[in-house]
PDB file of C-alpha atoms in Angstrom:
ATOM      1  CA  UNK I 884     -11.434 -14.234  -0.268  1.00 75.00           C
ATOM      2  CA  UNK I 885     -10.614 -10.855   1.250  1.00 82.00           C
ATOM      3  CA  UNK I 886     -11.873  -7.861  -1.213  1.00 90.00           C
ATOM      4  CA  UNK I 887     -11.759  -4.239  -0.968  1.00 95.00           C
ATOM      5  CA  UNK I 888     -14.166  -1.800  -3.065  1.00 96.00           C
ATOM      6  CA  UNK I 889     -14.265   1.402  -4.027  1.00 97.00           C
ATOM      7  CA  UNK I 890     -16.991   2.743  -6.069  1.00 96.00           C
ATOM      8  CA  UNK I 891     -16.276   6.607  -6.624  1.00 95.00           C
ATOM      9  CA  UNK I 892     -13.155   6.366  -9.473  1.00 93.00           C
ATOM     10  CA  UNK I 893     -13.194  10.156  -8.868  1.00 95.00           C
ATOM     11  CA  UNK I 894     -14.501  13.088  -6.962  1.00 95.00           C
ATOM     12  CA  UNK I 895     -14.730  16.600  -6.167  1.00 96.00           C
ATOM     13  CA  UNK I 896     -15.454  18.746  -3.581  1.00 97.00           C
ATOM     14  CA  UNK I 897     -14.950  22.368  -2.638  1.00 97.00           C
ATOM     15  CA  UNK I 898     -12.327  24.151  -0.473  1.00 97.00           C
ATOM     16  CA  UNK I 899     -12.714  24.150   2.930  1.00 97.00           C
ATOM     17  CA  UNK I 900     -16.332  21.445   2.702  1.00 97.00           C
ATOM     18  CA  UNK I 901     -16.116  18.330   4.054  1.00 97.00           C
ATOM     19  CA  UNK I 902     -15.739  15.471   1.797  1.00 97.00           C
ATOM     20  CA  UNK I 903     -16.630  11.141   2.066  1.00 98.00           C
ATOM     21  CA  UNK I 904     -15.281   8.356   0.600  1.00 98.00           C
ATOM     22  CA  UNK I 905     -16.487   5.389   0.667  1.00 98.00           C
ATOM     23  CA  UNK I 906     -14.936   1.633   1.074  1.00 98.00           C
ATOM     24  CA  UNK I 907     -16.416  -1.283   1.780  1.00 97.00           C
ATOM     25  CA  UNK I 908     -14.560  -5.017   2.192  1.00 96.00           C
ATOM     26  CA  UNK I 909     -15.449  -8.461   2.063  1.00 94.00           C
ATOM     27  CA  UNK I 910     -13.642 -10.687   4.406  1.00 90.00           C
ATOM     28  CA  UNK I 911     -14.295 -13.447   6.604  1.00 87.00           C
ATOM     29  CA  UNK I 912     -11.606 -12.741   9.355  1.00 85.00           C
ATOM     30  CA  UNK I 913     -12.975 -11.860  12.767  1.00 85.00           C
ATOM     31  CA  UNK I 914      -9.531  -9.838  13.260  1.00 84.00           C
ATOM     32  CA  UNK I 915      -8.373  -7.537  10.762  1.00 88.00           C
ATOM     33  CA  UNK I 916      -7.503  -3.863  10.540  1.00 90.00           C
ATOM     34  CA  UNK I 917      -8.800  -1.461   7.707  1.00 93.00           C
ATOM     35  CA  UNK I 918      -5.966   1.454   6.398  1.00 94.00           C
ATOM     36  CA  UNK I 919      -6.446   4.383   4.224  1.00 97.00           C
ATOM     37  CA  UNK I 920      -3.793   5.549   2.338  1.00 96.00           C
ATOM     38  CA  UNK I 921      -2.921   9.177   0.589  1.00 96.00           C
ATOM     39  CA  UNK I 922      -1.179   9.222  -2.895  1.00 94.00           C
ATOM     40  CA  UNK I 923      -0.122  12.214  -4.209  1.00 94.00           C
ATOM     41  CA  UNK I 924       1.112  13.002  -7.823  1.00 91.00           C
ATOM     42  CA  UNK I 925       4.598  12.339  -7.274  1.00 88.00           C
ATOM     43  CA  UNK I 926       3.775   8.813  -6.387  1.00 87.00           C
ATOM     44  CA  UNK I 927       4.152   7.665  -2.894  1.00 89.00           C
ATOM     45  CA  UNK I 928       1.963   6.479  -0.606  1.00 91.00           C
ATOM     46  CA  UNK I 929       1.189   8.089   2.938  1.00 93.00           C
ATOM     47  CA  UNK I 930      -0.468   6.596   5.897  1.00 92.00           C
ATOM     48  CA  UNK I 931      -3.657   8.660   6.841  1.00 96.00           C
ATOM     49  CA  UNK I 932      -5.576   6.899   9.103  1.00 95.00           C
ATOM     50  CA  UNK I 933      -6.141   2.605  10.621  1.00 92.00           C
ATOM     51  CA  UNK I 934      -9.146   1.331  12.175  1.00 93.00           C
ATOM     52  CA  UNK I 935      -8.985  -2.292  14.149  1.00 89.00           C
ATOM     53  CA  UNK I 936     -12.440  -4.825  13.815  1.00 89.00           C
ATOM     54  CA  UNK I 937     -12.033  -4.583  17.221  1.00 88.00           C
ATOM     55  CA  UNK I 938     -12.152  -0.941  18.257  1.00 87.00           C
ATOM     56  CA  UNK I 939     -15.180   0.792  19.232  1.00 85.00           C
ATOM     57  CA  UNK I 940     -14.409   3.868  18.391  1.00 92.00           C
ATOM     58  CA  UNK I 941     -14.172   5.544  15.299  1.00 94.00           C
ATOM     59  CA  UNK I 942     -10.537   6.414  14.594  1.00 94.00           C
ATOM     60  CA  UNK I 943      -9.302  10.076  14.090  1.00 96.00           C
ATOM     61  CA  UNK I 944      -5.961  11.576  13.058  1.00 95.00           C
ATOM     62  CA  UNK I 945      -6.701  15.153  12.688  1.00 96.00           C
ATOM     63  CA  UNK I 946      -8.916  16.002   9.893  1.00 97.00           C
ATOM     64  CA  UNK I 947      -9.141  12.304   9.208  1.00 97.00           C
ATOM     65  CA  UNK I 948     -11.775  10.595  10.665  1.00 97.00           C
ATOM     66  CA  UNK I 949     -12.904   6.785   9.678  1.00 97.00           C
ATOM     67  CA  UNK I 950     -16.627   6.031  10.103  1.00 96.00           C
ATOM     68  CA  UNK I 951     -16.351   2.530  10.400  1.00 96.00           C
ATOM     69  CA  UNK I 952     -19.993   0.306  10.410  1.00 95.00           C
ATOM     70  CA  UNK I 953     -18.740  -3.273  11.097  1.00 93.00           C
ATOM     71  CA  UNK I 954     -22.315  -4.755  10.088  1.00 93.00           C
ATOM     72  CA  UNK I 955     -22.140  -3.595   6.847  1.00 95.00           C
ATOM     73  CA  UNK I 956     -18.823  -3.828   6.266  1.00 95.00           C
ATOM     74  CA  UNK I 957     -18.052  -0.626   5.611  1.00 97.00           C
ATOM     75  CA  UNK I 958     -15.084   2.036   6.292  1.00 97.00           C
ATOM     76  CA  UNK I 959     -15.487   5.316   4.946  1.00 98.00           C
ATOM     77  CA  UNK I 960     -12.665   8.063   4.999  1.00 98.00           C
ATOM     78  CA  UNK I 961     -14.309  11.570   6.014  1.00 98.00           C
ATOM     79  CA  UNK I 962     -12.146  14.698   5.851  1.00 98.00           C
ATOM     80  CA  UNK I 963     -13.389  17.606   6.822  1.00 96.00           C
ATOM     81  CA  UNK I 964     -11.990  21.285   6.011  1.00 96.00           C
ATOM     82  CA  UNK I 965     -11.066  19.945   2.576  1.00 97.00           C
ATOM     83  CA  UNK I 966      -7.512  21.747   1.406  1.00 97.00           C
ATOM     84  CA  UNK I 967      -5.811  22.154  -1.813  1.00 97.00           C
ATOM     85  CA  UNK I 968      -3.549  19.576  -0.812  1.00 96.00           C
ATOM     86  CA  UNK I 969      -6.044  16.968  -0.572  1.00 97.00           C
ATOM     87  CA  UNK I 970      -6.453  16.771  -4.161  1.00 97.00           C
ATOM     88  CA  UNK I 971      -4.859  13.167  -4.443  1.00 97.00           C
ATOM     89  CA  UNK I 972      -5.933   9.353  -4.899  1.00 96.00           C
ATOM     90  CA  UNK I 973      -6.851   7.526  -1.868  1.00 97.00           C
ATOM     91  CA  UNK I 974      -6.871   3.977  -1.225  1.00 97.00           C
ATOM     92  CA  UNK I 975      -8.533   1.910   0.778  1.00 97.00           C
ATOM     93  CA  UNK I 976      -6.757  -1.115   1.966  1.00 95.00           C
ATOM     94  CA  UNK I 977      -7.625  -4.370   4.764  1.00 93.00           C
ATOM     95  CA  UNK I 978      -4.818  -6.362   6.520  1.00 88.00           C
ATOM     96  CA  UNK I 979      -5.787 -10.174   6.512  1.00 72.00           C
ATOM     97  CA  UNK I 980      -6.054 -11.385   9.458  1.00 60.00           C
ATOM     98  CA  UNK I 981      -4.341 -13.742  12.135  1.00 53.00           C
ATOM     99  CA  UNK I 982      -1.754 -15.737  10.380  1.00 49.00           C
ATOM    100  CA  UNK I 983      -0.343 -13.180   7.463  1.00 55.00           C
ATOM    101  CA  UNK I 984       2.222 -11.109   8.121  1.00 63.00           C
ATOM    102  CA  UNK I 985       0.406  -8.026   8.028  1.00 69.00           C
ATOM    103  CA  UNK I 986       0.088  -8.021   3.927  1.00 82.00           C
ATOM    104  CA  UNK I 987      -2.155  -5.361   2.702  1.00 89.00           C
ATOM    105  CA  UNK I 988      -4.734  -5.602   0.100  1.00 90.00           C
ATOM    106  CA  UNK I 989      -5.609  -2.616  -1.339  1.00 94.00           C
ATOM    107  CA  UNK I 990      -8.769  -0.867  -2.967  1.00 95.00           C
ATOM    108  CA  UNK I 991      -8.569   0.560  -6.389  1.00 94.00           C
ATOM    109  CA  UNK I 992      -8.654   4.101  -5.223  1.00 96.00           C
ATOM    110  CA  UNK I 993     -10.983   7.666  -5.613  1.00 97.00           C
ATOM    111  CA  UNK I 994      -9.030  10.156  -7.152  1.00 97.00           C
ATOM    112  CA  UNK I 995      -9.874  13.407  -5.019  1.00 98.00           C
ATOM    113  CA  UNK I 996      -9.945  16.936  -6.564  1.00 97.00           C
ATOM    114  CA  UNK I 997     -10.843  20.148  -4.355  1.00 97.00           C
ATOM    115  CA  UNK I 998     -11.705  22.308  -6.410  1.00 96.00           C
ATOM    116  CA  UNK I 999     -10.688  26.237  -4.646  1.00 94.00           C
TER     117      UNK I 999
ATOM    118  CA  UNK E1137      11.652  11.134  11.081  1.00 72.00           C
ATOM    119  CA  UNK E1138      12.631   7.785   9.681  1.00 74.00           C
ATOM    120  CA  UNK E1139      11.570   6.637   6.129  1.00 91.00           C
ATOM    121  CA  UNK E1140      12.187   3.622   3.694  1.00 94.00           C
ATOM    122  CA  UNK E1141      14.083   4.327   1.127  1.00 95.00           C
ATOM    123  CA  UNK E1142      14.376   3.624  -2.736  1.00 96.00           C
ATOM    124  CA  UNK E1143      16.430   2.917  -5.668  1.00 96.00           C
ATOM    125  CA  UNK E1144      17.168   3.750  -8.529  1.00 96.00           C
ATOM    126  CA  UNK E1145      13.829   6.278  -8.709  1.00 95.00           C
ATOM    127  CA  UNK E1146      13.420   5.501 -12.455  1.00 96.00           C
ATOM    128  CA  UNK E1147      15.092   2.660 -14.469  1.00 97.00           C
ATOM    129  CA  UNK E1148      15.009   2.387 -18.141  1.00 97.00           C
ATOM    130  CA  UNK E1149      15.527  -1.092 -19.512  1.00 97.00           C
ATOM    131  CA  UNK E1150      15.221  -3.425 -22.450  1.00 97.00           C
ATOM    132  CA  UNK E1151      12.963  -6.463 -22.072  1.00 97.00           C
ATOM    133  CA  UNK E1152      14.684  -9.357 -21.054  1.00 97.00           C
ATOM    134  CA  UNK E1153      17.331  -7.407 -18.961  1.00 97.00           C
ATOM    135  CA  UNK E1154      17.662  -8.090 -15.075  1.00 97.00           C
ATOM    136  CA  UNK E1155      16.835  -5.162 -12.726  1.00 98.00           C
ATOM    137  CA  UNK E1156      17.441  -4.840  -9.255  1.00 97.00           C
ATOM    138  CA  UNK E1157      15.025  -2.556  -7.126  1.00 98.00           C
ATOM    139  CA  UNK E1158      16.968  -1.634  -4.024  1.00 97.00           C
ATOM    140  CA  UNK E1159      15.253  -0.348  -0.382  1.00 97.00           C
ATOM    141  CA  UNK E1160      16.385   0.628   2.870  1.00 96.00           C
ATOM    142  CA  UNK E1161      13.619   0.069   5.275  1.00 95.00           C
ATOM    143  CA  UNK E1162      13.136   1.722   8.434  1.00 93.00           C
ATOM    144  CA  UNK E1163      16.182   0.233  10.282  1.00 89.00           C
ATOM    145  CA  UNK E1164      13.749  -1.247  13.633  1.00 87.00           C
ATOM    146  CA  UNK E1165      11.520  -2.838  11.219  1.00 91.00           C
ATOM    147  CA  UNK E1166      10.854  -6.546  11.333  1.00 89.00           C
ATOM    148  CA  UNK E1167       8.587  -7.079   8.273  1.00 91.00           C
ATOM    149  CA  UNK E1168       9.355  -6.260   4.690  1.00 94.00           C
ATOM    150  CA  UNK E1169       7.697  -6.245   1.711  1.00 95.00           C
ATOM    151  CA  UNK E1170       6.730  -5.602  -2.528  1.00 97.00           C
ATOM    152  CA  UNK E1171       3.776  -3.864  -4.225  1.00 96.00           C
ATOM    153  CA  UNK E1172       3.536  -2.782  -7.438  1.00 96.00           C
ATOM    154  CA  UNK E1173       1.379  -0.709  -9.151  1.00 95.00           C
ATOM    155  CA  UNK E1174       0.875  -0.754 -13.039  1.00 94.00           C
ATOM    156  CA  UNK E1175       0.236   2.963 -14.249  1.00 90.00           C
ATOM    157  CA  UNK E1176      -3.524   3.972 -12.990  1.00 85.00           C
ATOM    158  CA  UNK E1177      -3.744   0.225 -11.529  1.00 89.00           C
ATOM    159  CA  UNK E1178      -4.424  -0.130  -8.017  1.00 89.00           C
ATOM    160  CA  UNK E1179      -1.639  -1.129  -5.779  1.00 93.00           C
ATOM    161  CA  UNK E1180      -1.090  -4.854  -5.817  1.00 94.00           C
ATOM    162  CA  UNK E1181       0.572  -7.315  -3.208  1.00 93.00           C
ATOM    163  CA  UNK E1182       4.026  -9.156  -4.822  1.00 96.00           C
ATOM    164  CA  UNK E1183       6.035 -10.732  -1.325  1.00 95.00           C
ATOM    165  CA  UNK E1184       6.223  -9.855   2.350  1.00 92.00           C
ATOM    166  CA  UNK E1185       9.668 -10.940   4.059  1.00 93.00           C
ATOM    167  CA  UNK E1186      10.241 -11.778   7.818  1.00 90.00           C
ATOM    168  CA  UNK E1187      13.050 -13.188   9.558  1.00 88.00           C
ATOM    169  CA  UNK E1188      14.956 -13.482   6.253  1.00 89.00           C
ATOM    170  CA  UNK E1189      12.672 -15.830   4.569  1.00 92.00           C
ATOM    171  CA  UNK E1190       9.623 -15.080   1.992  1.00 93.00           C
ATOM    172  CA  UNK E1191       6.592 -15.372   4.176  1.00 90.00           C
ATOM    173  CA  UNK E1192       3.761 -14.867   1.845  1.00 89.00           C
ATOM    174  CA  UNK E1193       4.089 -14.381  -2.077  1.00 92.00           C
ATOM    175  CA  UNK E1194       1.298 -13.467  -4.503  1.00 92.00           C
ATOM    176  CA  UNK E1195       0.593 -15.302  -7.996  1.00 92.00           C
ATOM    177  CA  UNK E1196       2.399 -12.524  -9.883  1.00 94.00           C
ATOM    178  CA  UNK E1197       5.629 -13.348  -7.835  1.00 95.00           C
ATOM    179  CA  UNK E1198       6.751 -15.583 -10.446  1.00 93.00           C
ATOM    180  CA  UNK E1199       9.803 -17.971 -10.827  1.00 94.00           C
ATOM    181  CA  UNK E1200      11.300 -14.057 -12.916  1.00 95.00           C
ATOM    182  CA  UNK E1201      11.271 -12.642  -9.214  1.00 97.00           C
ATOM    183  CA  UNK E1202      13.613 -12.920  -6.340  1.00 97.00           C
ATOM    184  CA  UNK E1203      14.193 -11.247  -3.125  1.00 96.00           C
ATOM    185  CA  UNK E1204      17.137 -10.950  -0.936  1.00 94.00           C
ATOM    186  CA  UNK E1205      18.302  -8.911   2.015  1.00 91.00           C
ATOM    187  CA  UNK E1206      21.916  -9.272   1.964  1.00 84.00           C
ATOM    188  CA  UNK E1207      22.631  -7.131   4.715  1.00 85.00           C
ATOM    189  CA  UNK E1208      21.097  -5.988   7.661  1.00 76.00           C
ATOM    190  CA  UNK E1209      19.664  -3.073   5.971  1.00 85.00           C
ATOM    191  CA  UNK E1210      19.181  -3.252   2.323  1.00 92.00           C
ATOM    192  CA  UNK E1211      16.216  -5.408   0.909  1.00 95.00           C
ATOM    193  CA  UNK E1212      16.567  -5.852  -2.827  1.00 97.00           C
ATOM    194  CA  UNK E1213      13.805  -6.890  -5.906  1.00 97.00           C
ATOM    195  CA  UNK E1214      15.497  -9.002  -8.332  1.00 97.00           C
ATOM    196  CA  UNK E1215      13.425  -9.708 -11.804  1.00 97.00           C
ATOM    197  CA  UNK E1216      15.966 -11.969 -13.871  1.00 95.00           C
ATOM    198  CA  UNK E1217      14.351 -10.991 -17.266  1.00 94.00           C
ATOM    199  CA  UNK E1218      12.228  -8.431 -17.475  1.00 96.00           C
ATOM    200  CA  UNK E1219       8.839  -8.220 -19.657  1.00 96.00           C
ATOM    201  CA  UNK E1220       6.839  -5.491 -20.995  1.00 96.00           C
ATOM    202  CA  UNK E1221       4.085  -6.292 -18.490  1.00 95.00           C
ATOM    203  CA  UNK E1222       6.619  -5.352 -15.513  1.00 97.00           C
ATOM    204  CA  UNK E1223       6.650  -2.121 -16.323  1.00 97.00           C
ATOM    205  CA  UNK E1224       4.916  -0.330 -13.358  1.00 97.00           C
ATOM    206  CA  UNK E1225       5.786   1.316  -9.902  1.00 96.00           C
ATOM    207  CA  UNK E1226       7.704  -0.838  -7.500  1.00 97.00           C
ATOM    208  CA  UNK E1227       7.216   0.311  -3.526  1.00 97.00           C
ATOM    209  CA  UNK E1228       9.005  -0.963  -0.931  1.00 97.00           C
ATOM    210  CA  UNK E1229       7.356  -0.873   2.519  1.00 95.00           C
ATOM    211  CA  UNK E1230       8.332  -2.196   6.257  1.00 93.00           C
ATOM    212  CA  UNK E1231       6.445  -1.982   9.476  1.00 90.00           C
ATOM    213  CA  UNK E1232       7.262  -2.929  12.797  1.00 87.00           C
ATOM    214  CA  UNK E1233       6.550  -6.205  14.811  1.00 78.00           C
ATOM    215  CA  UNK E1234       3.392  -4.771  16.570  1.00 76.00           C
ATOM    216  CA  UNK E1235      -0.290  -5.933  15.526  1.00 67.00           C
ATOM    217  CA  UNK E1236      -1.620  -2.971  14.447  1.00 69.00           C
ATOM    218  CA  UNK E1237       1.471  -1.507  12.486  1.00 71.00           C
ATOM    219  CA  UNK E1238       1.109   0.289   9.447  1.00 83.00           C
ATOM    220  CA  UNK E1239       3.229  -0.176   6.728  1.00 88.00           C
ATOM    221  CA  UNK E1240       5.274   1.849   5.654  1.00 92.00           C
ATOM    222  CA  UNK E1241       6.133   2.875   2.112  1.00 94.00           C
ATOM    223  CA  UNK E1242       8.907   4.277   0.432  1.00 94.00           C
ATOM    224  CA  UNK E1243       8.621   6.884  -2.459  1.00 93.00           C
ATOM    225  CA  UNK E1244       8.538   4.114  -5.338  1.00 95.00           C
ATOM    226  CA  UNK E1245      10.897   2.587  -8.501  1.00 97.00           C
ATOM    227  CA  UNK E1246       9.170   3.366 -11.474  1.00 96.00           C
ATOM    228  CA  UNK E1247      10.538   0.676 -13.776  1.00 98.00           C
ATOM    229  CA  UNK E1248       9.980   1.104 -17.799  1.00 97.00           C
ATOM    230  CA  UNK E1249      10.473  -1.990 -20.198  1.00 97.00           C
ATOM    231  CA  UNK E1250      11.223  -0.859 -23.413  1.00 96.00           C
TER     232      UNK E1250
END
C-alpha cells in the first residue's frame, strides 16, 4: 500500500535561512509523481512544487526546490531565503500510479514557522 | 487566473441534517474530486470523478455520501445525514487530463455538526 511520511510535526527556521523538510513514501508503483503542497492559516491548499519517478532532475519552482533520492525513497522540500510568509503547514503527497485517476495521498504535514 | 471554487465557506448544521458542498472546478478540467480534512488531521482522499461517473472512492465514502455533477460546471458533495464525525474541511479539487497534472484545490467548506 502506497504511504507517505512525515516525521517533523513542526519546525522553525530563521528569516531569510534556508530550511528542509523531509518526506519519504512507500509505494510499489514504478510510475508515480510526488507533490508538495502549501497550507496557509486560512485553509487552502497551494501547489508548490511536483517531481515525476521518472525525471532526472531535481524539480525547481523558484525558491522551491525538491531533492528527490529515488533509492531511498525520499522527496524532501528545500526552500531557501525563508520569508515570513512561509510560516504554514506543508504536505507531502504521492499520486498512485498507472490506473488511478490521479488521486492523491497525502502526508500528515510539518507545520513551518520562520521565526523574523 | 482560473480557480475552483467553493460553497457555502462555513455551514452550521444539526446531526442528521443533509448538506450539500457545492464546487465549480476549473471549467477545462476533466477530473474531479473530495478530500477532507478533520481539524489538525491530514488531508484524506473521499472520491475522484471522471467522465461523470465515480472512478475511485475511499472507505470513508460511505453509503451517507453522494456525488453529482448536474451540470457542466458545478460538482456537488451530498451527505444525506450528517454525523458528528463529518465535521471537518471539505476541498474540492480538479486537474486536467494530462499525466503529470496537479490538482487543483479550492479554498475549502468547513462543515460543523452540532
Amino acid at each position: 500500500a502506497q504511504k507517505i511520511t512525515q516525521t517533523q510535526p513542526g519546525m522553525f527556521v530563521q528569516e531569510k535561512e534556508a530550511v528542509t523538510l523531509d518526506c519519504t513514501y512507500d509505494t510499489s508503483d514504478q510510475s508515480y509523481g510526488l507533490f508538495w503542497y502549501k497550507q496557509p492559516s486560512s485553509g487552502e491548499m497551494i501547489f508548490l512544487i511536483y517531481q515525476g519517478s521518472y525525471d532526472e532532475q531535481n524539480a525547481t519552482e523558484g525558491r522551491y526546490s525538491l531533492n528527490f533520492q529515488k533509492a531511498r525513497k525520499s522527496a524532501n522540500l528545500v526552500i531557501s531565503a525563508s520569508q515570513l510568509g512561509d510560516s504554514a503547514m506543508y504536505f507531502c503527497a504521492m499520486r498512485k500510479g498507472r490506473g488511478s485517476q490521479g488521486n492523491l495521498i497525502f502526508g500528515k504535514g510539518t507545520k513551518l514557522s520562520v521565526k523574523p | 487566473e482560473p480557480e475552483v471554487t467553493q460553497t457555502p465557506s462555513h455551514q452550521v448544521t444539526q446531526m442528521g441534517q443533509e448538506v450539500i458542498l457545492r464546487c465549480v472546478p476549473i471549467s477545462n478540467h476533466l477530473y474531479f474530486y473530495w478530500y477532507r480534512q478533520i481539524l489538525g488531521q491530514k488531508v484524506e482522499f473521499l472520491v475522484s470523478f471522471y467522465n461523470n461517473e465515480i472512478s475511485e472512492k475511499s472507505e470513508i465514502f460511505d453509503d451517507q455520501f453522494s456525488v453529482e455533477r448536474p451540470d457542466g460546471s458545478n460538482f456537488t458533495l451530498k451527505i444525506r445525514s450528517t454525523k458528528l464525525e463529518d465535521s471537518a474541511m471539505y476541498f474540492c479539487a480538479s486537474r486536467d487530463g494530462t499525466n503529470t497534472g496537479e490538482l487543483f484545490f479550492g479554498e475549502g467548506s468547513r462543515l460543523t455538526v452540532l
